[in-house]
mmCIF file of C-alpha atoms and ligand atoms in Angstrom:
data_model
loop_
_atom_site.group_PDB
_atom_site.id
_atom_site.type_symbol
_atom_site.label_atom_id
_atom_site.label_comp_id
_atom_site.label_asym_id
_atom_site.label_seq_id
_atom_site.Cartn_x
_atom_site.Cartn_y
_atom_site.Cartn_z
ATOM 1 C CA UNK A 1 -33.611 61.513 -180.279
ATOM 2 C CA UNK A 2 -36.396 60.514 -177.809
ATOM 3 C CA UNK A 3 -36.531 56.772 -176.565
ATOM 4 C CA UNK A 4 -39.526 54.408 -175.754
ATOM 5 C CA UNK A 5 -39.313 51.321 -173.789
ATOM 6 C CA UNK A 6 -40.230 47.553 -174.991
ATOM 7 C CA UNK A 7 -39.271 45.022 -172.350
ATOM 8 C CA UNK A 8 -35.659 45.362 -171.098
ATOM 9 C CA UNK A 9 -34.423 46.972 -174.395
ATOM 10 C CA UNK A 10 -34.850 51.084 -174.871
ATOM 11 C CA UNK A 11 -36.103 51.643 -178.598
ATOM 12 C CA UNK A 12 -34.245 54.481 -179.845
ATOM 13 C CA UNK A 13 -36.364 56.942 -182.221
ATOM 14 C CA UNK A 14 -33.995 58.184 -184.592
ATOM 15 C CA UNK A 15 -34.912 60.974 -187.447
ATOM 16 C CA UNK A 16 -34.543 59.671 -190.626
ATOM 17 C CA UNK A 17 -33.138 61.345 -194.273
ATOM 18 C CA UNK A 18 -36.831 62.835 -194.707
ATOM 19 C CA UNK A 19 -36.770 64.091 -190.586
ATOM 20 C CA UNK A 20 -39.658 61.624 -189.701
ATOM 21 C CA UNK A 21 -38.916 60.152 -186.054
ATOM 22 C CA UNK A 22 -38.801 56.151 -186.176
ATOM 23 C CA UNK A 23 -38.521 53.490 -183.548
ATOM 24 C CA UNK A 24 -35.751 51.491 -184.573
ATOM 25 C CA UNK A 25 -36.972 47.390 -184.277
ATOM 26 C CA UNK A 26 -33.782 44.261 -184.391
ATOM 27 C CA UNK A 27 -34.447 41.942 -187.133
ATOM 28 C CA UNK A 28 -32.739 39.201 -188.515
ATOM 29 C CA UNK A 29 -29.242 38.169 -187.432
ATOM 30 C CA UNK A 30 -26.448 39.391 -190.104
ATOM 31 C CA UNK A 31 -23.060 37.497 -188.513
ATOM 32 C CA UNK A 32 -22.267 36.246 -185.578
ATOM 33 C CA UNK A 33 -18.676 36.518 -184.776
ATOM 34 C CA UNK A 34 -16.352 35.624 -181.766
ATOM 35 C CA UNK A 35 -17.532 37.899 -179.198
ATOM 36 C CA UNK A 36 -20.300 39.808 -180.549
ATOM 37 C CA UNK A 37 -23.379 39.623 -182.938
ATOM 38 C CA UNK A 38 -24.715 41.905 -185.467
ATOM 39 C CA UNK A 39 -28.693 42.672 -186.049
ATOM 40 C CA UNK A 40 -29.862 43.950 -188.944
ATOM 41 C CA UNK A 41 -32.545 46.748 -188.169
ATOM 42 C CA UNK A 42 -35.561 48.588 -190.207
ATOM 43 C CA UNK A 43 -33.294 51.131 -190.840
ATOM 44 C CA UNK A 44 -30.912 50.100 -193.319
ATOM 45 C CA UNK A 45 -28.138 52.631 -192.652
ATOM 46 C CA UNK A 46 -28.017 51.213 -188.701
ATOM 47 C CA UNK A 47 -27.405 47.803 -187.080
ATOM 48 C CA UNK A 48 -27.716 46.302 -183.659
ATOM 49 C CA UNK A 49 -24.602 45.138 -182.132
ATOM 50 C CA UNK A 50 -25.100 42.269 -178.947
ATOM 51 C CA UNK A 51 -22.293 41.569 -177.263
ATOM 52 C CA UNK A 52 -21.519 37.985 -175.487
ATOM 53 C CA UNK A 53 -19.628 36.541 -172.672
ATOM 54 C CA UNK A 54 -17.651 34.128 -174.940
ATOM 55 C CA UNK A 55 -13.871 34.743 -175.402
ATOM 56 C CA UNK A 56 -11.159 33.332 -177.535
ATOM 57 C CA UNK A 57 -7.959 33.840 -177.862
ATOM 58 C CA UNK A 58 -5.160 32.497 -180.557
ATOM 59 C CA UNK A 59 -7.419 33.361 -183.721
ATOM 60 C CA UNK A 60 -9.951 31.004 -181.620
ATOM 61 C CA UNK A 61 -7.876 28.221 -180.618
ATOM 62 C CA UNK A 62 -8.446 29.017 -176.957
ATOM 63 C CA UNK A 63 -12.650 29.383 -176.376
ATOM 64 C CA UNK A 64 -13.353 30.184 -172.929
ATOM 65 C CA UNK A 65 -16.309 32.301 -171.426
ATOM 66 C CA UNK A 66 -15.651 35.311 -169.087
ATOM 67 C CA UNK A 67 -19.004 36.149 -167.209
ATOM 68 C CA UNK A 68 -20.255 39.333 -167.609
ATOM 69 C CA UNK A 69 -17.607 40.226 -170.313
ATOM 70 C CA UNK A 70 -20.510 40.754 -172.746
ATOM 71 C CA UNK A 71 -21.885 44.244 -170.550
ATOM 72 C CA UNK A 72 -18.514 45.542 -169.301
ATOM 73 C CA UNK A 73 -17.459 45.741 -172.919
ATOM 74 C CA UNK A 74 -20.649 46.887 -174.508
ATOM 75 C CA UNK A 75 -20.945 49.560 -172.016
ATOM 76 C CA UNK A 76 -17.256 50.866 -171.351
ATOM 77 C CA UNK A 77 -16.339 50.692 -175.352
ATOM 78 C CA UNK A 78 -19.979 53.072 -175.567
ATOM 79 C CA UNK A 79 -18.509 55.282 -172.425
ATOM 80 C CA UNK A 80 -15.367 55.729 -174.293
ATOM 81 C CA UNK A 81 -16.787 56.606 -177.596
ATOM 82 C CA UNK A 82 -19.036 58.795 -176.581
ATOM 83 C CA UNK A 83 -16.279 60.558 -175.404
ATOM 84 C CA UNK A 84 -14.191 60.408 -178.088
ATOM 85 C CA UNK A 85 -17.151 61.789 -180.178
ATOM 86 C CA UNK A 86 -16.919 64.940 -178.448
ATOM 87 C CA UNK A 87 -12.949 65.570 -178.871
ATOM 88 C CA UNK A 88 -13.875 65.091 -182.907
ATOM 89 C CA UNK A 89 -13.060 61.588 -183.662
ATOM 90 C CA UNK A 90 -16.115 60.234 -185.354
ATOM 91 C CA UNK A 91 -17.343 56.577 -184.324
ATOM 92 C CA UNK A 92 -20.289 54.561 -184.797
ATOM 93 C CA UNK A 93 -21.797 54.662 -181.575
ATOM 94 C CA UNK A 94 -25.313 55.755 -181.545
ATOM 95 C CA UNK A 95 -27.116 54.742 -178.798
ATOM 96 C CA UNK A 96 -26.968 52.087 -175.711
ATOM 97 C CA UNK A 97 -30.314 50.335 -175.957
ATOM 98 C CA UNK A 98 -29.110 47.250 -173.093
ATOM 99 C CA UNK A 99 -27.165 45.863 -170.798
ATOM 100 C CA UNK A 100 -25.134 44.258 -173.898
ATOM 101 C CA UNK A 101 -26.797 45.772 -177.074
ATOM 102 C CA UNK A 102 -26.297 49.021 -178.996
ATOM 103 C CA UNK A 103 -27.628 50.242 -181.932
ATOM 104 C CA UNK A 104 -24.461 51.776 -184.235
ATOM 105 C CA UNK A 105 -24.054 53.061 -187.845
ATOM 106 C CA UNK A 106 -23.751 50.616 -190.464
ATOM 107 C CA UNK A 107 -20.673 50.300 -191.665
ATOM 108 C CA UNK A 108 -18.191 48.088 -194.490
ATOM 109 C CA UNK A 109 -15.323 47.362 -192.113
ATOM 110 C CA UNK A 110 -12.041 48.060 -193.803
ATOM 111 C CA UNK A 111 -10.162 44.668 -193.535
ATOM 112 C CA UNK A 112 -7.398 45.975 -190.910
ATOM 113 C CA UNK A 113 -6.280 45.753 -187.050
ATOM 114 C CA UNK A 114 -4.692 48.586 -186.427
ATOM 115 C CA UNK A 115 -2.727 48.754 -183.214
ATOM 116 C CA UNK A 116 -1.118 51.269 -181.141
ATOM 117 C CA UNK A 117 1.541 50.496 -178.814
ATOM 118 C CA UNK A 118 2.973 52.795 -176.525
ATOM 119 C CA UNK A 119 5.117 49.974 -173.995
ATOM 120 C CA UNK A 120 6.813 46.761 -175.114
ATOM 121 C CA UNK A 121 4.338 43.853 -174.956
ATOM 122 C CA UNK A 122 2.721 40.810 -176.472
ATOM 123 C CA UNK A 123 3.809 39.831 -180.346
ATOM 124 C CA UNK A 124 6.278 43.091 -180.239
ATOM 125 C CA UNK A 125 8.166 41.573 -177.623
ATOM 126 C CA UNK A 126 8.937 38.917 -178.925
ATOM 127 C CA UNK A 127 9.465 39.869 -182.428
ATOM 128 C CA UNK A 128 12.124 43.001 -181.348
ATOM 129 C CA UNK A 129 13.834 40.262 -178.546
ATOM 130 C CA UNK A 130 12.893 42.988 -175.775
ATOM 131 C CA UNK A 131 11.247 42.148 -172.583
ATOM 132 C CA UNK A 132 7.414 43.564 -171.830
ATOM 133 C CA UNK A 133 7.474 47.067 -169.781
ATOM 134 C CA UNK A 134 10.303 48.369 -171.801
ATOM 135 C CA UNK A 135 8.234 52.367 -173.075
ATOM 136 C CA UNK A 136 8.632 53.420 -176.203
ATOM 137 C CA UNK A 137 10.126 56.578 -177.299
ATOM 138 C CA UNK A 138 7.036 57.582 -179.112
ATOM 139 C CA UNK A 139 3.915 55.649 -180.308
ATOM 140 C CA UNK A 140 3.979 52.789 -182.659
ATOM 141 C CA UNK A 141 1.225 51.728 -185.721
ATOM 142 C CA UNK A 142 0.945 48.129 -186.827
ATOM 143 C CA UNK A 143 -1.212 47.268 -189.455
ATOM 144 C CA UNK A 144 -2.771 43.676 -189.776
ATOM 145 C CA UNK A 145 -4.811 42.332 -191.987
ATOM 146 C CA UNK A 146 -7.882 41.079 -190.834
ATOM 147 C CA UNK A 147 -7.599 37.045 -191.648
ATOM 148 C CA UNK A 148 -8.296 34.546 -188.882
ATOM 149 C CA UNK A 149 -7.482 31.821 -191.355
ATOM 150 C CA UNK A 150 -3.587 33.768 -191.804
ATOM 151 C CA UNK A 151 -3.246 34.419 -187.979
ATOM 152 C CA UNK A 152 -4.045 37.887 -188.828
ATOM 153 C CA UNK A 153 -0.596 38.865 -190.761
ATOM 154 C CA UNK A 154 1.193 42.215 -190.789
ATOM 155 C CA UNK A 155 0.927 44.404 -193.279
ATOM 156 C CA UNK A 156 2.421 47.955 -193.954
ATOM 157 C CA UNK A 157 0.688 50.976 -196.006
ATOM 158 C CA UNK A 158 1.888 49.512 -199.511
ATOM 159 C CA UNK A 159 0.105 46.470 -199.229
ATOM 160 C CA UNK A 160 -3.206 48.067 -197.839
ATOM 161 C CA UNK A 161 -3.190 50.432 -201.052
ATOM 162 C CA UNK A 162 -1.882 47.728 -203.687
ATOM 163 C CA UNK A 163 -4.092 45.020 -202.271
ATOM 164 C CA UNK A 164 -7.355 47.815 -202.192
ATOM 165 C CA UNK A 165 -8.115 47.440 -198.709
ATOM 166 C CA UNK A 166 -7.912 51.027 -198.236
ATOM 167 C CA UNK A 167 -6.676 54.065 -200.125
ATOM 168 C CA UNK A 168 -3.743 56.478 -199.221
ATOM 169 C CA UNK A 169 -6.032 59.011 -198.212
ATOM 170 C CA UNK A 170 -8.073 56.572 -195.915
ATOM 171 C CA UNK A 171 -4.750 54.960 -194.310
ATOM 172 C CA UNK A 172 -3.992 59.027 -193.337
ATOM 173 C CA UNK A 173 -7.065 59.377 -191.994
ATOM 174 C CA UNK A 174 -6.334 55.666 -189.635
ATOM 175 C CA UNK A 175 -2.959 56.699 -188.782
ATOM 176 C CA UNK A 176 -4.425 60.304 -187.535
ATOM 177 C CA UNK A 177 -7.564 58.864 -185.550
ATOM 178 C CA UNK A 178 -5.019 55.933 -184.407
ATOM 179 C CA UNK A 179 -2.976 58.305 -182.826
ATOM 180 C CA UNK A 180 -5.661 60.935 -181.241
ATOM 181 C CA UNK A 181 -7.340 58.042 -179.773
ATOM 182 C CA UNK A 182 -3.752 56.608 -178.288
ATOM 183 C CA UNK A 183 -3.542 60.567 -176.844
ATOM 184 C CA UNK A 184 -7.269 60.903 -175.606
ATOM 185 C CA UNK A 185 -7.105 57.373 -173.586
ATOM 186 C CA UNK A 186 -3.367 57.665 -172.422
ATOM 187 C CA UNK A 187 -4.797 61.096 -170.289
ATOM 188 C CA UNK A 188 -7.907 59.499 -169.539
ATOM 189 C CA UNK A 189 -6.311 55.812 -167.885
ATOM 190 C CA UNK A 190 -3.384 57.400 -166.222
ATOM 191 C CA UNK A 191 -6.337 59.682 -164.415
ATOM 192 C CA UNK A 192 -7.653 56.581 -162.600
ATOM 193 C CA UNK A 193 -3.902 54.414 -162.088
ATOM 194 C CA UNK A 194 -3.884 52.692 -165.449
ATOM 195 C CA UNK A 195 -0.909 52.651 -168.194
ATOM 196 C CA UNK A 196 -2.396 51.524 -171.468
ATOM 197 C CA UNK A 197 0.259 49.261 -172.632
ATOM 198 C CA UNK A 198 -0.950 48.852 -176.241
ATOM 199 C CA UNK A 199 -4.746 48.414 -178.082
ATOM 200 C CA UNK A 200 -6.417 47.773 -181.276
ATOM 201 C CA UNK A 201 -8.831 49.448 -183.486
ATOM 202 C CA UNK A 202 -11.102 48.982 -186.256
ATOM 203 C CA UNK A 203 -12.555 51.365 -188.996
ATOM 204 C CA UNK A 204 -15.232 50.808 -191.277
ATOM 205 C CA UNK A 205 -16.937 53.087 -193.694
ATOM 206 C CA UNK A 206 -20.211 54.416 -194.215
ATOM 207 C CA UNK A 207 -22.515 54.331 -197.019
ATOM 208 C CA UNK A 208 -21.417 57.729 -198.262
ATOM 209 C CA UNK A 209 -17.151 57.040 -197.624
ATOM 210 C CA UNK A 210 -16.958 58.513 -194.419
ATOM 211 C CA UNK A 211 -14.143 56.181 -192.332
ATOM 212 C CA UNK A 212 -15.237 56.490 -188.955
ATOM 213 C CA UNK A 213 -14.180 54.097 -185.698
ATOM 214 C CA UNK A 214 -15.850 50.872 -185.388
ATOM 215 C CA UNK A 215 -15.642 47.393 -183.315
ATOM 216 C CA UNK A 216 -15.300 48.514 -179.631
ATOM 217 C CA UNK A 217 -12.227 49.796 -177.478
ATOM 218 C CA UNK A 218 -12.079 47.200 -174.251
ATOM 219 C CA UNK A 219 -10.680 44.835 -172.290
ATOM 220 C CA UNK A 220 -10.827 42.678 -174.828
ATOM 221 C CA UNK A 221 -9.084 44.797 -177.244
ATOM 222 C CA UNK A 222 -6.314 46.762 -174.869
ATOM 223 C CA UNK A 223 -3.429 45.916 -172.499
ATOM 224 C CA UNK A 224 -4.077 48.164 -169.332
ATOM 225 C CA UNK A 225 -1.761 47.835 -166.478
ATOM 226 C CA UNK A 226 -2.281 49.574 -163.009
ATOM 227 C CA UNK A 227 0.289 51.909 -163.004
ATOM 228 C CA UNK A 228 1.364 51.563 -159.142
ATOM 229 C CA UNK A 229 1.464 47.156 -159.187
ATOM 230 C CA UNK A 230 1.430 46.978 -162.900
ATOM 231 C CA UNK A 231 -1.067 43.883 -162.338
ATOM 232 C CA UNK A 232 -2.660 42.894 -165.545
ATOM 233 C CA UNK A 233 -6.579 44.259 -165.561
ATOM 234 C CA UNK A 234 -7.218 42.842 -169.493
ATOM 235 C CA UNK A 235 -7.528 39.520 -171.382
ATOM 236 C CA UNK A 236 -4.212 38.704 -171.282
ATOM 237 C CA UNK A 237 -5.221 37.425 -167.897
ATOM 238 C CA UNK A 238 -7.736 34.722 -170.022
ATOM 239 C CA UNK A 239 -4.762 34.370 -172.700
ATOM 240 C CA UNK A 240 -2.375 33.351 -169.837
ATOM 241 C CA UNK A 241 -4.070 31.362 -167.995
ATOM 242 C CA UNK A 242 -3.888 33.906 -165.092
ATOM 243 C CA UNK A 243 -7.213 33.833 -163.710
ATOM 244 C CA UNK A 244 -8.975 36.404 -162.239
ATOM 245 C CA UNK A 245 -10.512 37.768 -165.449
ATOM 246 C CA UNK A 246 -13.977 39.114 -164.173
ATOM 247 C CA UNK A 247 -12.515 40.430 -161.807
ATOM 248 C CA UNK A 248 -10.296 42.581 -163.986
ATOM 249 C CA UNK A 249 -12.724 43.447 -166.136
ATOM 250 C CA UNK A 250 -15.380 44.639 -163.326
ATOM 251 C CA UNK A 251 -12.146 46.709 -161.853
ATOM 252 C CA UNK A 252 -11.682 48.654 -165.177
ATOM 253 C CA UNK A 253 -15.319 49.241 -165.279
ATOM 254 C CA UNK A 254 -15.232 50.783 -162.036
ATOM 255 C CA UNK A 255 -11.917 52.393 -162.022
ATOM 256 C CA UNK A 256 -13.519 54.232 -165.219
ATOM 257 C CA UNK A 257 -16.704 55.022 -163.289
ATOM 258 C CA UNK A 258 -19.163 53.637 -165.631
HETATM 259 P P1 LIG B 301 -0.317 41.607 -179.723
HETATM 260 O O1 LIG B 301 0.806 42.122 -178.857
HETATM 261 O O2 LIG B 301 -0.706 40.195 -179.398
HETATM 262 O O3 LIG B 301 -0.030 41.821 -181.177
HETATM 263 O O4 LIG B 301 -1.621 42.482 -179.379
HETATM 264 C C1 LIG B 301 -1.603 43.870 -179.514
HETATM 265 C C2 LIG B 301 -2.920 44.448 -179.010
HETATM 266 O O5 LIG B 301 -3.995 44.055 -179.824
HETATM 267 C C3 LIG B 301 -3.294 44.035 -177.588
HETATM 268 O O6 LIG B 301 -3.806 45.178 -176.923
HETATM 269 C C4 LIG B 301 -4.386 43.037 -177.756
HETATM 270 C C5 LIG B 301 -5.026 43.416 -179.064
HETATM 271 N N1 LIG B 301 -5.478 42.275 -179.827
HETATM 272 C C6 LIG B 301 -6.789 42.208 -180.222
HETATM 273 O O7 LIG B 301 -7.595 43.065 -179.910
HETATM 274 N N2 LIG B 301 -7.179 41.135 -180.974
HETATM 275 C C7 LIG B 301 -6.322 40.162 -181.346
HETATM 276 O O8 LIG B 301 -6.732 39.221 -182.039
HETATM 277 C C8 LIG B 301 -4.959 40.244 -180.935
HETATM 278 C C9 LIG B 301 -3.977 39.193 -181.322
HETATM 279 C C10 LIG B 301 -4.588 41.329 -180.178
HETATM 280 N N1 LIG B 302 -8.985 37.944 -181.577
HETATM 281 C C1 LIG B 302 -8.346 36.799 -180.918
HETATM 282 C C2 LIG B 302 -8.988 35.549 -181.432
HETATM 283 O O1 LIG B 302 -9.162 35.512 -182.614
HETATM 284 C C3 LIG B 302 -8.434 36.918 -179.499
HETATM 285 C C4 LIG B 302 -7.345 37.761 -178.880
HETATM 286 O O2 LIG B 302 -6.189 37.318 -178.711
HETATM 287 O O3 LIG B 302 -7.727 38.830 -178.488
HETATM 288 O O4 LIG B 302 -9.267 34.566 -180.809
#
């Protein structure tokens, strides 16, 4: 792929199906959703995704803006799947084109959270009666489904199957990425002082069936604790009324060396 410059943005030239090189231009806006927004491009198998500063918490009961949010999550959630490209688990990423925009594979986002927890924290605390910081013997799946409007209710593998959000075969293929991510970013984060508590993932397909990882892996979307003070460097500092949420973000950026 060889890139030209307009303005601030980089305009990727990507091959198409017939091998012909083409500059890839945003168009119209196709959603706009609590932290990020989605361009449609001229290419219709790729999009344009721009993320803000805005963040909510509470299925958006709680708005709030952290500053700078917008380019420490665009750009570590493109460091990290980059990376987790090359160890085999396939992802949407494509290519950075800003600060806050990149240009990723269009994809039909199966209608799940799926989180990975690996300590005791947040909604699993309280629904087990154990207090946060408690490990767990081995790694845990959730499965949500993907309803603001429901407070985003949990759901186990019969329901995603009977309700045809996703077939057995796909939910395999979840649970499997779900867990090799949880192993890639464990090593990575305990390599620069961080325990990842617990995140949450998204997978969409693409227009031939592949499932592949979507939405972004970030502050926004993890617990990280440092592992020597086991100060909170996440959004739960925004969802607790902590404060210093830039400044956690910006430390995770550099911690990571991005
Ligand atoms: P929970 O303990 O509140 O269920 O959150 C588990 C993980 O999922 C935590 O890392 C934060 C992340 N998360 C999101 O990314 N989006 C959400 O809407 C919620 C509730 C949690
Ligand atoms: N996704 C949540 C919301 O809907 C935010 C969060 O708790 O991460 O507002």
């Amino acid at each position: 792929m060889s890139i030209g410059c307009i303005g601030k943005s980089k305009v990727p030239k990507i091959k198409n199906k017939k091998g012909i090189k083409m500059s890839i231009i945003k168009s119209e806006q196709l959603y706009e959703g609590k932290a990020k927004k989605v361009f449609a491009t001229n290419d219709p198998e790729l999009v344009i995704v721009d993320y803000k500063d805005d963040a909510t918490a509470f299925n958006g009961e709680k708005k709030g803006t952290i500053h700078d949010k917008g380019i420490v999550n665009n750009k570590m959630s493109n460091h990290i799947m980059k990376l987790l490209e090359k160890d085999g688990i396939p992802t949407h990423f494509v290519e950075e084109i800003s600060d806050r925009e990149t240009v990723v594979k269009k994809v039909t986002i199966v209608p799940l959270e799926v989180i990975v927890r690996n300590i005791i924290a947040g909604s699993l605390s309280k629904r087990v009666g154990q207090p946060e910081g408690v490990k767990l013997n081995s790694a845990i799946i959730e499965y949500c489904y993907k309803d603001d409007e429901l407070g985003d209710p949990m759901v186990n593998e019969y329901h995603i199957a009977a309700l045809n959000w996703a077939t057995k075969q796909e939910v395999a293929t979840i649970a499997e990425y779900s867990l090799k991510v949880n192993e890639f970013l464990l090593k990575l984060l305990k390599e620069v002082g961080v325990d990842l508590v617990d995140f949450k993932l998204e997978f969409g397909r693409t227009s031939n069936g592949t499932i592949i990882l979507a939405d972004e892996i970030s502050p926004d979307t993890c617990r990280f604790w440092d592992s020597t003070t086991g100060e909170k460097l996440d959004k739960d500092r925004f969802r607790r009324n902590l404060g210093g949420e830039e400044e956690a973000y910006q430390e995770m950026f550099k911690r990571l060396g991005i």
